[in-house]
Tab-separated table of C-alpha atoms in Angstrom:
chain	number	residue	atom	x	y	z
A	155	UNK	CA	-6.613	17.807	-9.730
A	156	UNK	CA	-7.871	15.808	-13.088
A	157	UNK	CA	-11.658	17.178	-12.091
A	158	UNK	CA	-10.362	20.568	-12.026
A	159	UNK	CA	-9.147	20.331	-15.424
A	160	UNK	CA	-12.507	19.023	-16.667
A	161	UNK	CA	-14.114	21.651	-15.341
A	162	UNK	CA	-11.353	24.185	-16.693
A	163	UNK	CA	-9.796	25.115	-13.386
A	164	UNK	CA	-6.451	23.771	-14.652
A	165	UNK	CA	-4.542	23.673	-17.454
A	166	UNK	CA	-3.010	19.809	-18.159
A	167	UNK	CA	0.498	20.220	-19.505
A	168	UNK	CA	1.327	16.142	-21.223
A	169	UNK	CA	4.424	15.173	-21.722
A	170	UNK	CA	4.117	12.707	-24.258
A	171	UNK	CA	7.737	11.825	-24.637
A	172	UNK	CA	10.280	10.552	-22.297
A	173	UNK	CA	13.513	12.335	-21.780
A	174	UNK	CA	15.653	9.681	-23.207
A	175	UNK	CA	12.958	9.006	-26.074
A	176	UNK	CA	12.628	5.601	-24.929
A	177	UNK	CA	8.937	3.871	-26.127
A	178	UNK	CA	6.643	2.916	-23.214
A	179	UNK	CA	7.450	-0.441	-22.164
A	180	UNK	CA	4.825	-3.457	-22.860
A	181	UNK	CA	2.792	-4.965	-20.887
A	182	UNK	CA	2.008	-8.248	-19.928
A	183	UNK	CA	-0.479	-9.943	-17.254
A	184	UNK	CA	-0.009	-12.947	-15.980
A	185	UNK	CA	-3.273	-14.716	-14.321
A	186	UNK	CA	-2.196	-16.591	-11.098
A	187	UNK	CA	-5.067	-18.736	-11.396
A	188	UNK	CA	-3.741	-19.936	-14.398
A	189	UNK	CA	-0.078	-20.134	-13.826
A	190	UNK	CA	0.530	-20.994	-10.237
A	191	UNK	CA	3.599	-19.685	-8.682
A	192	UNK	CA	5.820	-21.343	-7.510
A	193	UNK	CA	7.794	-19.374	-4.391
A	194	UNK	CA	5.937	-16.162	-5.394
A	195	UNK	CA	7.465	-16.432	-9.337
A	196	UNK	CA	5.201	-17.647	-12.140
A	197	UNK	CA	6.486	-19.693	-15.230
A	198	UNK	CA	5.925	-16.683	-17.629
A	199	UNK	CA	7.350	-14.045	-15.040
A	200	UNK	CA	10.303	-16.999	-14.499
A	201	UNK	CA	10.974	-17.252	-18.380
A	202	UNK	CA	10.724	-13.004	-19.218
A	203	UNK	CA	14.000	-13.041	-16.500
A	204	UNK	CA	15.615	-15.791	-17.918
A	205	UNK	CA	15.610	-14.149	-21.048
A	206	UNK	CA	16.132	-10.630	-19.887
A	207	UNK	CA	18.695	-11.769	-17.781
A	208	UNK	CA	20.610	-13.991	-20.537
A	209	UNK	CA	20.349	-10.613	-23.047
A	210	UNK	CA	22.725	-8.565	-20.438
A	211	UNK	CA	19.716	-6.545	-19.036
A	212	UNK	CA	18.873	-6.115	-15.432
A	213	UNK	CA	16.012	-7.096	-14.056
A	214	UNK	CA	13.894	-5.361	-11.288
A	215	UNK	CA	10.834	-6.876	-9.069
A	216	UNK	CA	8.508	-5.075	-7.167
A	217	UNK	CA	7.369	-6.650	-3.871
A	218	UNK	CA	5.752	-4.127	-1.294
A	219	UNK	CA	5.885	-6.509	1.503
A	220	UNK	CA	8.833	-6.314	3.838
A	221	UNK	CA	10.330	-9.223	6.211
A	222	UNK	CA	11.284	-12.970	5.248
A	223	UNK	CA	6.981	-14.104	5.934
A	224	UNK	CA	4.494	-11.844	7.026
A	225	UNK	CA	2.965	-14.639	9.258
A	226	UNK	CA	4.527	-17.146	11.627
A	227	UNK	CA	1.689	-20.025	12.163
A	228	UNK	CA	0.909	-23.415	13.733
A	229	UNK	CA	-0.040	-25.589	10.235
A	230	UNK	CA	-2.002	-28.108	13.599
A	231	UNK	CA	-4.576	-25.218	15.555
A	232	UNK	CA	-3.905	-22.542	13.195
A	233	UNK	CA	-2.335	-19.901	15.825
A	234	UNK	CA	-0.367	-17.052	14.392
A	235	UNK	CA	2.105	-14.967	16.622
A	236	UNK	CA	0.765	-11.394	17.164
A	237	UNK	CA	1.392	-8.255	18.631
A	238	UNK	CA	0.043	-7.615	22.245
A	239	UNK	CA	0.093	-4.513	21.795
A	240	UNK	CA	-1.659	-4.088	17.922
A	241	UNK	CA	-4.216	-5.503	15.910
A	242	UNK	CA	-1.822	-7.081	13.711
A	243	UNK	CA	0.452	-10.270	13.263
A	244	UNK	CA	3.961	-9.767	13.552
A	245	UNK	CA	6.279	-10.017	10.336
A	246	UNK	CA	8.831	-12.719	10.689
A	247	UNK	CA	12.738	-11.801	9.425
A	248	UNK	CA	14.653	-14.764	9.614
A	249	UNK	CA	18.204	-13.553	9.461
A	250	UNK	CA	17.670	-11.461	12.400
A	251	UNK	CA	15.858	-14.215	14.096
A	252	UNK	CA	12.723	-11.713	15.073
A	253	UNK	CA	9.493	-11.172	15.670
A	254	UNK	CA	8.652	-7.250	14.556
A	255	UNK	CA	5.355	-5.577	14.392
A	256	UNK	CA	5.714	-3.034	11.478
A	257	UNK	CA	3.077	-0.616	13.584
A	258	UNK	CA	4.143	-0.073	16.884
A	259	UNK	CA	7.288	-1.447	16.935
A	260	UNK	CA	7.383	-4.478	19.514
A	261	UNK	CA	9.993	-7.285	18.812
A	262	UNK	CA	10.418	-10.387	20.271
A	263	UNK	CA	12.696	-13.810	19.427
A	264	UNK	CA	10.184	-16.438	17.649
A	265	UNK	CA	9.229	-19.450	20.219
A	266	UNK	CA	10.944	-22.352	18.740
A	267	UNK	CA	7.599	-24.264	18.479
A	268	UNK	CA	4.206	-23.372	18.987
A	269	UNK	CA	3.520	-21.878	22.308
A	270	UNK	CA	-0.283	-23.314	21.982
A	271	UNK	CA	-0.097	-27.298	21.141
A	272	UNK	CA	4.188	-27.321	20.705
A	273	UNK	CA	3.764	-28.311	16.753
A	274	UNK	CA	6.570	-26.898	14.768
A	275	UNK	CA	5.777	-23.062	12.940
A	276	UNK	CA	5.761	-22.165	9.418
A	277	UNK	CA	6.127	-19.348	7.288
A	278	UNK	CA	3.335	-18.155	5.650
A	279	UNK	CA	3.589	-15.986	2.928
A	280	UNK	CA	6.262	-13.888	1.677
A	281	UNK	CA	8.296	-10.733	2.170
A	282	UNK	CA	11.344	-9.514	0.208
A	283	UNK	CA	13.940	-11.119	2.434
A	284	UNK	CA	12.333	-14.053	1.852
A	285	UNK	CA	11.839	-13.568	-2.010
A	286	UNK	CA	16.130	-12.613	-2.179
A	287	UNK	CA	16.974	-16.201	-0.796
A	288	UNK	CA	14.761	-17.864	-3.378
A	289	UNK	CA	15.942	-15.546	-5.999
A	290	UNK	CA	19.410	-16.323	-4.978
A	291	UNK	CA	19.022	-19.577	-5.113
A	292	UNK	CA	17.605	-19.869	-8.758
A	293	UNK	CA	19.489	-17.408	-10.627
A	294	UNK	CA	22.943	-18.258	-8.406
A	295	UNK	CA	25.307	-16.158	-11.387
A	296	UNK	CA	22.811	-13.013	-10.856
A	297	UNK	CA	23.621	-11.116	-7.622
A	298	UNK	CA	20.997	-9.562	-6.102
A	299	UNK	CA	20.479	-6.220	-4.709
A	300	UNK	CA	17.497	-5.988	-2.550
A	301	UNK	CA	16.406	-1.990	-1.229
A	302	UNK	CA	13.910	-1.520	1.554
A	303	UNK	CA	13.831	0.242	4.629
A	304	UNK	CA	14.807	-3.058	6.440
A	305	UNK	CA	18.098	-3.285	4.022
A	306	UNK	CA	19.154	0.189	3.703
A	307	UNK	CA	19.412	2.253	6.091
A	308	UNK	CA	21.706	5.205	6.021
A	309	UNK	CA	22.429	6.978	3.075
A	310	UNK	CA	25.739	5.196	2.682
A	311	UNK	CA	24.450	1.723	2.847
A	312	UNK	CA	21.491	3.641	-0.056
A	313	UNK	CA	24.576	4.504	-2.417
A	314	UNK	CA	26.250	1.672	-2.256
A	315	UNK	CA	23.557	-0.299	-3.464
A	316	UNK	CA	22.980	2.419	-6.121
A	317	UNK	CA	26.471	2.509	-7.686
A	318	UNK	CA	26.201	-1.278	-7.789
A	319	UNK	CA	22.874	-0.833	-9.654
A	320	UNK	CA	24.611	1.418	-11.844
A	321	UNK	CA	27.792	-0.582	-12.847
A	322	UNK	CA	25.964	-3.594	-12.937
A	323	UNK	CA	27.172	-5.335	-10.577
A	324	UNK	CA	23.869	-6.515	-9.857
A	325	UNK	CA	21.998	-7.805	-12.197
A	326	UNK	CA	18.681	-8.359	-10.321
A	327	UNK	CA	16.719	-5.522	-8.172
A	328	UNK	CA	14.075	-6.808	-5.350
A	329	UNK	CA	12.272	-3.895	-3.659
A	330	UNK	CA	9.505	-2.435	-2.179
A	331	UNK	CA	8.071	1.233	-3.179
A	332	UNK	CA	11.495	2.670	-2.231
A	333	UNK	CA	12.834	1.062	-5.354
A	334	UNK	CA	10.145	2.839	-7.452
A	335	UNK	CA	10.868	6.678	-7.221
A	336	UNK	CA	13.415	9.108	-8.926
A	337	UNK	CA	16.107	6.480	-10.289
A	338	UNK	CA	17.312	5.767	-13.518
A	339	UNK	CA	18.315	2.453	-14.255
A	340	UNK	CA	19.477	2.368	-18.248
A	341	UNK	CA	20.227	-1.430	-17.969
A	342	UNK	CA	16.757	-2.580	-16.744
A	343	UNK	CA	15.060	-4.108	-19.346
A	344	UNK	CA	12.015	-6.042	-16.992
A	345	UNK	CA	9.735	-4.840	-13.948
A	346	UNK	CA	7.726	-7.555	-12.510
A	347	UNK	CA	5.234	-6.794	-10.202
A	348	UNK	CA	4.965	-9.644	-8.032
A	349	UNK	CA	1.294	-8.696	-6.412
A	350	UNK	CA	-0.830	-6.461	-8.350
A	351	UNK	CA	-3.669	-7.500	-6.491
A	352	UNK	CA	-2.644	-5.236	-3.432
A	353	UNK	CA	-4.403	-1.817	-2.968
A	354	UNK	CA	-7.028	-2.991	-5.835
A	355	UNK	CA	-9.658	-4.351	-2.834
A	356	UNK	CA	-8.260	-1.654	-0.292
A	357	UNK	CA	-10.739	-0.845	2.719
A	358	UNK	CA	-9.868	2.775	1.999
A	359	UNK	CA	-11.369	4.567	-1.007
A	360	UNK	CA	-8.086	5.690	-2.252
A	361	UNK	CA	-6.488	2.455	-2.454
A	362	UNK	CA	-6.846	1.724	-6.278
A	363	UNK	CA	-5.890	5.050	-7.152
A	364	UNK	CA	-2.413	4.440	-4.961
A	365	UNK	CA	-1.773	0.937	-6.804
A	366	UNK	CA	-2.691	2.678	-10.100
A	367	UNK	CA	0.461	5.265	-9.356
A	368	UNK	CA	2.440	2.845	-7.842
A	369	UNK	CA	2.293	0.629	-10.738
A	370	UNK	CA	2.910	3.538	-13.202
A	371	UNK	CA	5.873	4.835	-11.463
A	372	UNK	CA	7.097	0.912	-11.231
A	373	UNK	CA	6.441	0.378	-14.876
A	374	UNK	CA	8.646	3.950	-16.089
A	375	UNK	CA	11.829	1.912	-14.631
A	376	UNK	CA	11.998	0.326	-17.429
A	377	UNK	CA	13.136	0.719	-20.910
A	378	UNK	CA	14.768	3.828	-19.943
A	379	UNK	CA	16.994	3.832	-23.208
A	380	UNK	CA	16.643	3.115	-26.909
A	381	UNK	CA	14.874	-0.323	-26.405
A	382	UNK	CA	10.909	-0.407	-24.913
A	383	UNK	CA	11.103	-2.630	-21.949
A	384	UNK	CA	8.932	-5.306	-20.833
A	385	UNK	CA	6.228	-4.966	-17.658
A	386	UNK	CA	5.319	-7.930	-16.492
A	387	UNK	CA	2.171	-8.056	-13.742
A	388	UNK	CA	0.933	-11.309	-11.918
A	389	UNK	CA	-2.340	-11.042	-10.775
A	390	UNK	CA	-5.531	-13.128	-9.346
A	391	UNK	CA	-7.570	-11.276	-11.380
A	392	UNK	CA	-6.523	-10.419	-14.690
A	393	UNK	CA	-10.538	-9.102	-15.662
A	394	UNK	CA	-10.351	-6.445	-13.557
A	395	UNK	CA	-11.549	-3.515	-15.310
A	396	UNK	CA	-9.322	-1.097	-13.417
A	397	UNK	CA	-6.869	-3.017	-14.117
A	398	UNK	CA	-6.898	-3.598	-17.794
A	399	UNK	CA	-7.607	0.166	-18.435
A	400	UNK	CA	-5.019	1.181	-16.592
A	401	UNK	CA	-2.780	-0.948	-18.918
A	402	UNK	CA	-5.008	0.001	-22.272
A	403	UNK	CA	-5.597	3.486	-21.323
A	404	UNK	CA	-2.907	4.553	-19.084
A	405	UNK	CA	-3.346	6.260	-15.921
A	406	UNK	CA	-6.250	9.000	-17.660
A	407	UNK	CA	-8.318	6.045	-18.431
A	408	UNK	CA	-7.935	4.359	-15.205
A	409	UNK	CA	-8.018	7.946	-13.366
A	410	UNK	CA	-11.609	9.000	-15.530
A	411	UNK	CA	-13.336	5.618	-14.728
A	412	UNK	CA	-11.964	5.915	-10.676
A	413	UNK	CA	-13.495	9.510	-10.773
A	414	UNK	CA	-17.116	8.304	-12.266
A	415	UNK	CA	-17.078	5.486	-9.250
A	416	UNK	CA	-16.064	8.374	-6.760
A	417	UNK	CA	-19.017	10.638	-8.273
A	418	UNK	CA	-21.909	7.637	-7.894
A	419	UNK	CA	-20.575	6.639	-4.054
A	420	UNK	CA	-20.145	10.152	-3.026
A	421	UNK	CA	-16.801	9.878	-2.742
A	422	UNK	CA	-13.792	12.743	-2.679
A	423	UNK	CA	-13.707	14.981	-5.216
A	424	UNK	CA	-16.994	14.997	-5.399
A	425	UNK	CA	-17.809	15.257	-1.556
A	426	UNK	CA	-16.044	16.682	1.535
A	427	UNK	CA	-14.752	14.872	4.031
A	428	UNK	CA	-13.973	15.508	7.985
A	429	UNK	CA	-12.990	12.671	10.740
A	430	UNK	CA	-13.614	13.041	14.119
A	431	UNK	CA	-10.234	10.630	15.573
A	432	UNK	CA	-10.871	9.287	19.166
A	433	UNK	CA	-8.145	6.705	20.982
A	434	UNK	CA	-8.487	5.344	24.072
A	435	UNK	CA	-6.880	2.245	26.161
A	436	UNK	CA	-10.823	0.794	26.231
A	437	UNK	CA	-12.887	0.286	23.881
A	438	UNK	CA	-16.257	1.532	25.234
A	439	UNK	CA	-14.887	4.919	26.465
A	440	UNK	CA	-13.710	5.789	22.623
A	441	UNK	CA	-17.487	4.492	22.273
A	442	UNK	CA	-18.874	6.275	24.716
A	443	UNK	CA	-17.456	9.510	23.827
A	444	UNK	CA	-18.086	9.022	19.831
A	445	UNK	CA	-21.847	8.422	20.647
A	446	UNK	CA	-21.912	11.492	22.648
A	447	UNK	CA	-20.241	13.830	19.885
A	448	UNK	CA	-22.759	12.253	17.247
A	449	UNK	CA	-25.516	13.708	19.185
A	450	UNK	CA	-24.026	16.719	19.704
A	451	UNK	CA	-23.681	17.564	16.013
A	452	UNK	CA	-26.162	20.309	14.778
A	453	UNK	CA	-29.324	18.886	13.160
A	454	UNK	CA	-29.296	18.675	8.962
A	455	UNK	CA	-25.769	19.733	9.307
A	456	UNK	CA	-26.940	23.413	10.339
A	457	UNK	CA	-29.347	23.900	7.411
A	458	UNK	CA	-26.886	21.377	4.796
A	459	UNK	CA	-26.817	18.476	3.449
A	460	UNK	CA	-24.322	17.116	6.058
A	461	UNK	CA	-23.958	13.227	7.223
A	462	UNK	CA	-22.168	12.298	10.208
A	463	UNK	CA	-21.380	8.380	9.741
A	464	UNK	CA	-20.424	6.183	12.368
A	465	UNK	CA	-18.818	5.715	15.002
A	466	UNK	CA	-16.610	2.891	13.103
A	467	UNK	CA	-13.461	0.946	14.614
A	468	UNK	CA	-10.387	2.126	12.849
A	469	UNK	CA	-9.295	-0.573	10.215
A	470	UNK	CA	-6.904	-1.439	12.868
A	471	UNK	CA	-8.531	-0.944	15.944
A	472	UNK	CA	-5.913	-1.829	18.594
A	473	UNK	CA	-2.560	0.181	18.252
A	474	UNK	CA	0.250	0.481	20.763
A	475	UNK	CA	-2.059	-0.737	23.517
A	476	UNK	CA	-5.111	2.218	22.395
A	477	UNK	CA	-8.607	1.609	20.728
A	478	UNK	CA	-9.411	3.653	18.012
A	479	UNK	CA	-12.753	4.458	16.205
A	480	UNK	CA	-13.838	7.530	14.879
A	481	UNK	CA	-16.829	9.299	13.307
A	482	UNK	CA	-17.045	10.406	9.848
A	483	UNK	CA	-19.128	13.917	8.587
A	484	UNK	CA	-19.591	14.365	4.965
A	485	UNK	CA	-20.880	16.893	2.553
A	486	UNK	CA	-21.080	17.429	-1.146
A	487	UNK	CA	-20.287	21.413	-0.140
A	488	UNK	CA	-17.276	22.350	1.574
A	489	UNK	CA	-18.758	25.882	2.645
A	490	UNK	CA	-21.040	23.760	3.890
A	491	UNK	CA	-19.208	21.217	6.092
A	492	UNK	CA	-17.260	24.145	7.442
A	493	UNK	CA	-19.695	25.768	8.444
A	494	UNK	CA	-21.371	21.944	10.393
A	495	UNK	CA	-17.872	22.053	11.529
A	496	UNK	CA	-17.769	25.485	13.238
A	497	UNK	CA	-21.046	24.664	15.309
A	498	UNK	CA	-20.086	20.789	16.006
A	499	UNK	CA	-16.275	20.997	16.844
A	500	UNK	CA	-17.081	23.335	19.681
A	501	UNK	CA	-19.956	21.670	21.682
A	502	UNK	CA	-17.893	18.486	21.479
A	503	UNK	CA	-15.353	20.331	23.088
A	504	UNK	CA	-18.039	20.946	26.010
A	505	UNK	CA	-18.689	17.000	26.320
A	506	UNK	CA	-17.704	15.255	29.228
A	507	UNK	CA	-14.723	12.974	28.253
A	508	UNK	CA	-14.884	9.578	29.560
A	509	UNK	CA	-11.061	9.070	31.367
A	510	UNK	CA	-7.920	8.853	29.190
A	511	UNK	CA	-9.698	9.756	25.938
A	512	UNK	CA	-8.108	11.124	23.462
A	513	UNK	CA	-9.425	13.164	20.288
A	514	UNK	CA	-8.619	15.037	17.101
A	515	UNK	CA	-10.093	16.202	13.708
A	516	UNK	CA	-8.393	15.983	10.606
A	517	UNK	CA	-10.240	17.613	7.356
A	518	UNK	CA	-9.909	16.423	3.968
A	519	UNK	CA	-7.990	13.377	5.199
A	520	UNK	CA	-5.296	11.351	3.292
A	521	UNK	CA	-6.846	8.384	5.025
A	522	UNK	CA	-10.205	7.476	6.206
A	523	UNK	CA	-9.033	4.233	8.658
């Protein structure tokens, strides 16, 4: 959308002002490497509640990392319980006393000691079940109100939180993107981003541009009133050039440096993507069958500049007990691709499919892995 209105395709209404007139709340990062936290919480981040807190103002934290730990492991031979059925560790949630893979599904109770060597487990990490006992424990007059799809579910149980929110019953909000969109909060004076660091180093190409809205749509919480708030991000790496546009610039800095990055890779806008999806319960027959549509695609993409990349593993290659890889064709022409696609799609449809393969094709995709 922002390249079409460069190139005059769209008009770009601004809205400058907020509704309530509020100012844009001020930002502050806070480098990790320099302030250690301490149960997720930094001194600075620590001190901004304290004194938000102390002023009558609510507080909000963003955290988009569900469960008590994402990882259960053996601190003696390292193991980490994970899904037989995924590429993925299970997320432990402690008050359920569970085991939950947060991709296919699979639960299970937690062994009560390492099923390897028999040491005890620890938690590694942390998830916003985890981060409500500590915050609980620290700020014990603040009651907290924590909203994720773990906590709420039903839109009951969603209101309820909300008209505590609203008559301030709680004074601290923990949550993960759910907490981000469409409310008003006129108490909340602080958003603390707890991990700005995610999506920034993303596998897929769209990841910074994600973190960049989620963090804009975080920050607007606050200072919804008379008074500008206070945005408050902890990060590992407070250089970051994304980063510190995004907070200089706002999101058309941030969005006009992502878009000359996308134009020198040869990434979306400026090229056209398709994905050729395959899934299969082994490996080498999603293999076998990618290696067969690659040389069935038309040579120079039927007269275009047309590149069929791959095949690649998906970023999670094992899900609910299938393989998954797939083959990407790109092209700085749509016409172009669709035309590749309307001689390709068709002779792989001819291949002979190794047994229990699966396969799709999904244009201009959301997501690449």
């Amino acid at each position: 959308s922002l390249l079409n209105v460069q190139r005059g395709r769209y008009t770009h209404p601004r809205l400058t002002k907020k509704v309530t007139g509020s100012r844009p709340p001020l930002a502050r990062l806070v480098d990790l490497n320099r302030h250690p936290p301490e149960h997720g919480l930094s001194a600075p981040l620590l001190q901004a509640m304290s004194e938000q807190l102390e002023s009558g103002s609510q507080v909000l934290l963003y955290l988009n990392r569900r469960g008590f730990a994402p990882v259960l492991m053996c601190p003696d031979c390292r193991r980490t319980e994970e899904c037989s059925h995924c590429d993925a560790r299970l997320v432990f949630y402690r008050r359920r006393d569970l085991l939950l893979c947060h991709h296919c599904g699979a639960r299970r109770r937690p062994p009560p000691v390492c099923e390897n060597c028999g040491s005890p487990l620890q938690t590694i990490g942390r998830g916003t079940e985890r981060l409500e006992e500590e915050l609980q424990a620290r700020f014990e007059d603040y009651p907290v109100a924590r909203m994720d799809r773990d906590n709420v579910r039903g839109r009951r149980r969603l209101e309820n939180i909300l008209g505590g929110i609203r008559e301030r019953h709680y004074r601290i909000l923990l949550g993960t993107q759910m907490l981000t969109k469409g409310h008003d909060f006129p108490s909340l004076g602080l958003v603390g981003v707890i991990d700005a660091d995610q999506g920034m180093f993303s596998q897929e190409f769209r990841g910074p541009e994600r973190l960049a809205q989620t963090l804009v749509q975080v920050a607007g919480r606050a200072g919804r009133r008379e008074r500008p708030g206070l945005l408050v991000l902890q990060t590992r790496f407070p250089e970051h050039p994304l980063l510190r546009q995004l907070l200089k610039e706002g999101y058309g800095g941030f969005a006009a440096t992502a878009l000359e990055l996308r134009r020198r890779s040869g990434w979306p806008p400026f090229a056209h993507l398709a994905v050729l999806r395959a899934n299969a319960p082994e490996a080498a027959s999603v293999r076998e069958f990618l290696d067969r549509a690659k040389t069935a695609a038309p040579e120079n993409g039927g007269g275009s500049a047309v590149d069929v990349l791959g095949p690649a593993p998906a970023l999670m290659e094992r899900r609910r007990d299938r393989n998954h890889a797939h083959l990407l064709a790109r092209s700085p022409d749509r016409a172009r691709l669709q035309a590749f696609l309307g001689r390709w799609i068709p002779a792989v449809r001819e291949l002979p499919r190794p047994r229990r393969v699966s396969w799709s094709l999904d244009v201009d995709p959301a997501e690449i892995g």
